[in-house]
C-alpha positions as semicolon CSV with decimal commas, in nm:
position;residue;x (nm);y (nm);z (nm)
1;M;0,863;0,502;2,277
2;A;0,820;0,760;1,995
3;Y;0,646;0,618;1,648
4;S;0,644;0,787;1,300
5;L;0,397;0,831;1,092
6;S;0,372;0,791;0,679
7;L;0,098;0,801;0,441
8;L;-0,076;0,582;0,180
9;D;-0,259;0,724;-0,091
10;K;-0,483;0,564;-0,371
11;S;-0,559;0,877;-0,579
12;P;-0,939;0,835;-0,539
13;V;-1,200;1,016;-0,759
14;S;-1,465;1,191;-0,578
15;E;-1,798;1,166;-0,737
16;G;-1,826;1,452;-0,980
17;E;-1,452;1,495;-1,038
18;T;-1,180;1,412;-1,272
19;A;-0,866;1,203;-1,250
20;V;-0,682;1,529;-1,314
21;A;-0,802;1,676;-1,004
22;A;-0,738;1,350;-0,792
23;L;-0,366;1,338;-0,918
24;Q;-0,337;1,689;-0,808
25;R;-0,467;1,611;-0,500
26;T;-0,236;1,343;-0,435
27;V;0,082;1,585;-0,550
28;T;-0,080;1,864;-0,286
29;L;-0,119;1,605;0,016
30;A;0,249;1,464;-0,084
31;Q;0,358;1,836;-0,020
32;T;0,200;1,899;0,269
33;A;0,302;1,570;0,426
34;E;0,679;1,689;0,355
35;R;0,616;1,992;0,536
36;L;0,440;1,851;0,817
37;G;0,722;1,603;0,889
38;Y;0,579;1,272;0,791
39;E;0,817;1,007;0,726
40;R;0,743;0,876;0,397
41;F;0,441;0,893;0,116
42;W;0,336;0,617;-0,069
43;V;0,112;0,562;-0,355
44;A;-0,071;0,250;-0,434
45;E;-0,129;0,046;-0,737
46;H;-0,503;-0,034;-0,869
47;H;-0,625;-0,141;-1,200
48;G;-0,958;-0,067;-1,402
49;F;-1,156;0,105;-1,105
50;P;-1,307;0,403;-1,245
51;G;-1,269;0,558;-0,871
52;L;-0,911;0,546;-0,829
53;A;-0,635;0,678;-1,030
54;S;-0,354;0,495;-0,921
55;A;-0,272;0,270;-1,191
56;A;0,105;0,349;-1,255
57;P;0,267;0,415;-0,907
58;E;0,608;0,402;-1,048
59;V;0,523;0,719;-1,318
60;L;0,339;0,910;-1,027
61;L;0,645;0,865;-0,805
62;G;0,863;1,049;-1,052
63;Y;0,665;1,317;-1,085
64;L;0,616;1,369;-0,693
65;A;0,990;1,341;-0,670
66;A;1,032;1,661;-0,866
67;R;0,801;1,834;-0,648
68;T;0,917;1,721;-0,321
69;R;1,232;1,790;-0,141
70;N;1,294;1,573;0,127
71;I;1,031;1,315;0,221
72;R;1,058;0,956;0,101
73;L;0,888;0,835;-0,151
74;G;0,719;0,496;-0,227
75;S;0,495;0,238;-0,382
76;G;0,242;0,083;-0,162
77;G;0,295;-0,158;-0,329
78;V;0,416;-0,257;-0,674
79;L;0,200;-0,567;-0,771
80;L;0,485;-0,797;-0,889
81;P;0,338;-1,123;-1,007
82;H;0,219;-0,915;-1,314
83;Y;0,554;-0,785;-1,405
84;S;0,936;-0,873;-1,507
85;P;1,139;-0,846;-1,167
86;Y;1,403;-0,733;-1,362
87;K;1,210;-0,430;-1,524
88;V;1,109;-0,340;-1,172
89;A;1,425;-0,317;-1,073
90;E;1,543;-0,119;-1,327
91;I;1,238;0,119;-1,286
92;F;1,329;0,176;-0,923
93;N;1,714;0,211;-0,987
94;V;1,644;0,482;-1,213
95;L;1,401;0,650;-0,921
96;G;1,670;0,603;-0,675
97;T;1,907;0,752;-0,936
98;L;1,694;1,064;-0,979
99;A;1,624;1,107;-0,599
100;P;1,871;0,947;-0,429
101;G;1,824;0,833;-0,090
102;R;1,465;0,915;-0,081
103;I;1,281;0,602;-0,244
104;D;1,131;0,311;-0,107
105;L;1,001;-0,027;-0,355
106;G;0,691;-0,148;-0,187
107;I;0,617;-0,502;-0,323
108;G;0,235;-0,680;-0,308
109;R;0,084;-0,970;-0,434
110;A;-0,252;-0,927;-0,505
111;P;-0,412;-0,887;-0,841
112;G;-0,506;-0,519;-0,757
113;G;-0,797;-0,535;-1,009
114;L;-1,097;-0,690;-1,163
115;P;-0,977;-1,039;-1,395
116;A;-1,038;-0,848;-1,697
117;S;-0,751;-0,584;-1,596
118;T;-0,532;-0,899;-1,476
119;R;-0,552;-1,065;-1,788
120;A;-0,450;-0,794;-1,999
121;L;-0,171;-0,700;-1,742
122;R;-0,036;-1,063;-1,833
123;V;-0,133;-1,102;-2,211
124;L;0,244;-1,154;-2,274
125;H;0,294;-1,392;-2,013
126;A;0,466;-1,707;-2,172
127;P;0,189;-1,975;-2,177
128;G;0,287;-2,231;-1,927
129;R;0,580;-2,011;-1,771
130;S;0,437;-1,970;-1,416
131;R;0,671;-1,822;-1,166
132;S;0,639;-1,855;-0,787
133;F;0,610;-1,512;-0,607
134;E;0,867;-1,617;-0,408
135;E;1,119;-1,702;-0,683
136;S;1,011;-1,364;-0,849
137;L;1,097;-1,178;-0,509
138;A;1,422;-1,362;-0,459
139;N;1,491;-1,247;-0,828
140;L;1,385;-0,899;-0,778
141;D;1,585;-0,904;-0,470
142;A;1,919;-0,986;-0,667
143;F;1,887;-0,734;-0,928
144;L;1,840;-0,457;-0,692
145;G;2,142;-0,566;-0,492
146;S;2,368;-0,556;-0,840
147;A;2,374;-0,946;-0,863
148;T;2,165;-1,146;-1,103
149;P;1,939;-1,448;-1,046
150;H;2,115;-1,808;-1,169
151;S;1,884;-1,822;-1,437
152;Q;1,986;-1,496;-1,568
153;P;2,367;-1,421;-1,472
154;E;2,425;-1,170;-1,729
155;A;2,158;-0,933;-1,669
156;L;2,254;-0,645;-1,487
157;A;1,944;-0,378;-1,404
158;L;2,115;-0,048;-1,441
159;P;2,161;0,233;-1,380
160;T;2,308;0,167;-1,016
161;P;2,187;0,442;-0,799
162;P;2,395;0,601;-0,483
163;A;2,141;0,450;-0,238
164;V;1,973;0,109;-0,290
165;P;1,574;0,193;-0,288
166;E;1,477;0,078;0,104
167;R;1,293;-0,280;0,035
168;F;0,923;-0,348;0,179
169;L;0,696;-0,642;0,151
170;L;0,366;-0,593;0,230
171;G;0,141;-0,835;0,352
172;G;-0,136;-0,972;0,597
173;S;-0,015;-1,322;0,693
174;P;0,269;-1,492;0,871
175;D;0,386;-1,632;0,558
176;S;0,441;-1,277;0,410
177;A;0,630;-1,167;0,736
178;R;0,829;-1,498;0,715
179;L;0,942;-1,452;0,347
180;A;0,989;-1,083;0,412
181;G;1,239;-1,179;0,707
182;S;1,441;-1,427;0,534
183;L;1,535;-1,184;0,247
184;G;1,603;-0,937;0,482
185;W;1,315;-0,691;0,396
186;N;1,107;-0,466;0,578
187;F;0,795;-0,600;0,641
188;V;0,448;-0,385;0,648
189;F;0,154;-0,555;0,776
190;A;-0,156;-0,459;0,593
191;G;-0,391;-0,370;0,899
192;Q;-0,656;-0,187;0,648
193;H;-0,713;-0,527;0,535
194;N;-0,697;-0,710;0,836
195;G;-0,699;-0,568;1,187
196;D;-0,732;-0,908;1,375
197;E;-0,492;-0,831;1,628
198;Q;-0,418;-1,233;1,682
199;V;-0,296;-1,216;1,298
200;I;-0,089;-0,929;1,350
201;E;0,062;-1,080;1,685
202;A;0,136;-1,388;1,479
203;S;0,266;-1,218;1,177
204;F;0,525;-1,003;1,375
205;A;0,624;-1,289;1,568
206;A;0,692;-1,520;1,248
207;Y;0,887;-1,183;1,115
208;A;1,129;-1,188;1,408
209;A;1,165;-1,556;1,401
210;A;1,292;-1,543;1,030
211;G;1,575;-1,314;1,147
212;A;1,435;-0,997;1,079
213;K;1,664;-0,688;1,224
214;V;1,445;-0,403;1,183
215;P;1,102;-0,340;1,327
216;P;0,796;-0,429;1,104
217;V;0,567;-0,126;1,015
218;L;0,162;-0,148;1,034
219;A;-0,055;0,034;0,813
220;V;-0,410;0,149;0,940
221;T;-0,733;0,261;0,816
222;A;-0,777;0,628;1,017
223;L;-0,950;0,967;0,967
224;A;-0,919;1,268;1,184
225;A;-1,182;1,472;1,230
226;P;-1,270;1,827;1,435
227;T;-1,512;1,652;1,655
228;P;-1,591;1,278;1,723
229;D;-1,950;1,341;1,526
230;E;-1,768;1,443;1,220
231;A;-1,548;1,172;1,215
232;R;-1,853;0,910;1,265
233;G;-2,059;1,087;1,014
234;L;-1,751;1,011;0,780
235;T;-1,727;0,666;0,830
236;E;-2,018;0,480;1,012
237;G;-2,170;0,414;0,655
238;L;-1,856;0,260;0,472
239;K;-1,867;-0,112;0,421
240;M;-1,637;-0,351;0,265
241;V;-1,751;-0,642;0,060
242;R;-1,597;-0,993;0,054
243;V;-1,670;-1,181;-0,248
244;T;-1,607;-1,525;-0,216
245;L;-1,594;-1,767;-0,579
246;D;-1,706;-2,122;-0,653
247;D;-1,338;-2,190;-0,678
248;G;-1,228;-2,040;-0,335
249;Q;-1,092;-1,749;-0,428
250;G;-1,180;-1,452;-0,229
251;V;-1,113;-1,058;-0,285
252;N;-1,223;-0,750;-0,093
253;L;-1,401;-0,479;-0,303
254;G;-1,617;-0,198;-0,210
255;T;-1,917;-0,243;-0,341
256;E;-2,187;-0,534;-0,477
257;E;-2,186;-0,410;-0,780
258;Q;-1,833;-0,461;-0,799
259;A;-1,850;-0,808;-0,661
260;A;-2,076;-0,888;-0,918
261;E;-1,861;-0,735;-1,197
262;Y;-1,555;-0,945;-1,046
263;A;-1,741;-1,299;-1,032
264;R;-1,840;-1,236;-1,396
265;Q;-1,548;-1,149;-1,520
266;A;-1,358;-1,457;-1,349
267;G;-1,663;-1,712;-1,479
268;A;-1,773;-1,793;-1,191
269;V;-2,097;-1,996;-1,215
270;T;-2,153;-1,909;-0,838
271;Y;-2,006;-1,683;-0,601
272;R;-2,114;-1,561;-0,220
273;T;-2,061;-1,181;-0,063
274;E;-2,024;-1,093;0,287
275;I;-2,076;-0,737;0,423
276;R;-1,794;-0,672;0,662
277;K;-1,758;-0,344;0,832
278;P;-1,401;-0,191;0,770
279;Q;-1,199;-0,136;1,085
280;I;-1,127;0,247;1,115
281;L;-0,955;0,439;1,362
282;A;-1,188;0,736;1,351
283;G;-1,245;1,013;1,574
284;T;-1,060;1,359;1,682
285;A;-0,700;1,389;1,650
286;E;-0,645;1,287;2,009
287;Q;-0,878;0,985;2,001
288;V;-0,679;0,822;1,724
289;R;-0,347;0,903;1,874
290;R;-0,445;0,747;2,160
291;E;-0,542;0,430;1,972
292;L;-0,231;0,424;1,784
293;E;-0,010;0,453;2,116
294;R;-0,204;0,160;2,241
295;L;-0,103;-0,051;1,898
296;Q;0,252;0,068;1,931
297;A;0,245;-0,046;2,297
298;R;0,134;-0,383;2,233
299;F;0,360;-0,486;1,931
300;G;0,620;-0,239;1,947
301;V;0,625;-0,080;1,610
302;R;0,770;0,237;1,557
303;E;0,614;0,370;1,243
304;F;0,195;0,346;1,126
305;I;0,140;0,418;0,745
306;I;-0,172;0,576;0,769
307;D;-0,451;0,495;0,501
308;T;-0,756;0,700;0,466
309;P;-1,137;0,579;0,315
310;A;-1,133;0,653;-0,050
311;A;-1,506;0,769;0,049
312;A;-1,377;1,047;0,244
313;A;-1,094;1,155;-0,011
314;V;-1,182;1,522;0,023
315;K;-1,137;1,556;0,367
316;R;-0,782;1,362;0,368
317;L;-0,602;1,685;0,402
318;A;-0,765;1,805;0,712
319;S;-0,710;1,463;0,871
320;V;-0,325;1,471;0,780
321;M;-0,295;1,814;0,941
322;L;-0,510;1,706;1,252
323;L;-0,292;1,430;1,284
324;A;0,043;1,596;1,251
325;G;-0,094;1,901;1,503
326;E;-0,189;2,172;1,290
327;T;-0,516;2,319;1,265
328;P;-0,681;2,245;0,875
329;A;-0,722;2,563;0,733
330;L;-0,899;2,376;0,450
331;A;-1,121;2,187;0,684
332;A;-1,404;2,446;0,576
């Protein structure tokens, strides 16, 4: 069974370059992905990290829509706990009206930044008025469907686009998968954060049991290079730092310095860190494709969303071309 490939980009800012260069590389990458036949191109949302220029995916999507013609564009994903579901619906209805039939709305629940950034994002949230993620997602679903939640019966999210944005819930657990299936949303398992195949299997089973009508999508971290040695050299030194605070809250970060700063901003008295090796499909294009075929055969997915390690940002265009079967002219 064939599968399609899509891309997720975080607009990483390499050492010594500017955010201007990072965002321009994102534009070039989207245009290249369109030319090579990738299914969709998604941009992420992160806050307060100097090495990532992806703070506002909705702005970047409008810019990309004007510079591409056919490829689907989406968020991977908008971090809904920070925002009004009504406003998110309005934004993506406008995008769907500007680029009919090409817009995806991917939703996540992670904070996406250090605690100071999270507090700044939520500074106007009503004190004591906390809404569950499930309630927010259901309200967003109603607004996108030209309906209104019971709590806001007259608030229509306009304009109404010719084609409603395709909806995806990003998650890494059976609970997220179950929620997506119950609402009729597509589910993307975040395998770049949790590659445990037993968890993937359990999540996909929960998605199907909840009434899902379309196959799930699997996101993975992958990097293709002309030789196995080059791929190994680009990825073998990469690490992920898991920081766990004294209240049990945990988050994955890129460095021990970021972990310490996260704990400081969160006001944690104590914390612990664990250095983990990220799960990356790395090798030649043939080797990476072989592993994708294995995953596709095991889980029955029809689409992979490919993420690339931020540390390998300048090699990403070459990897994208190799996976599509082209010789990367810019590899040198």
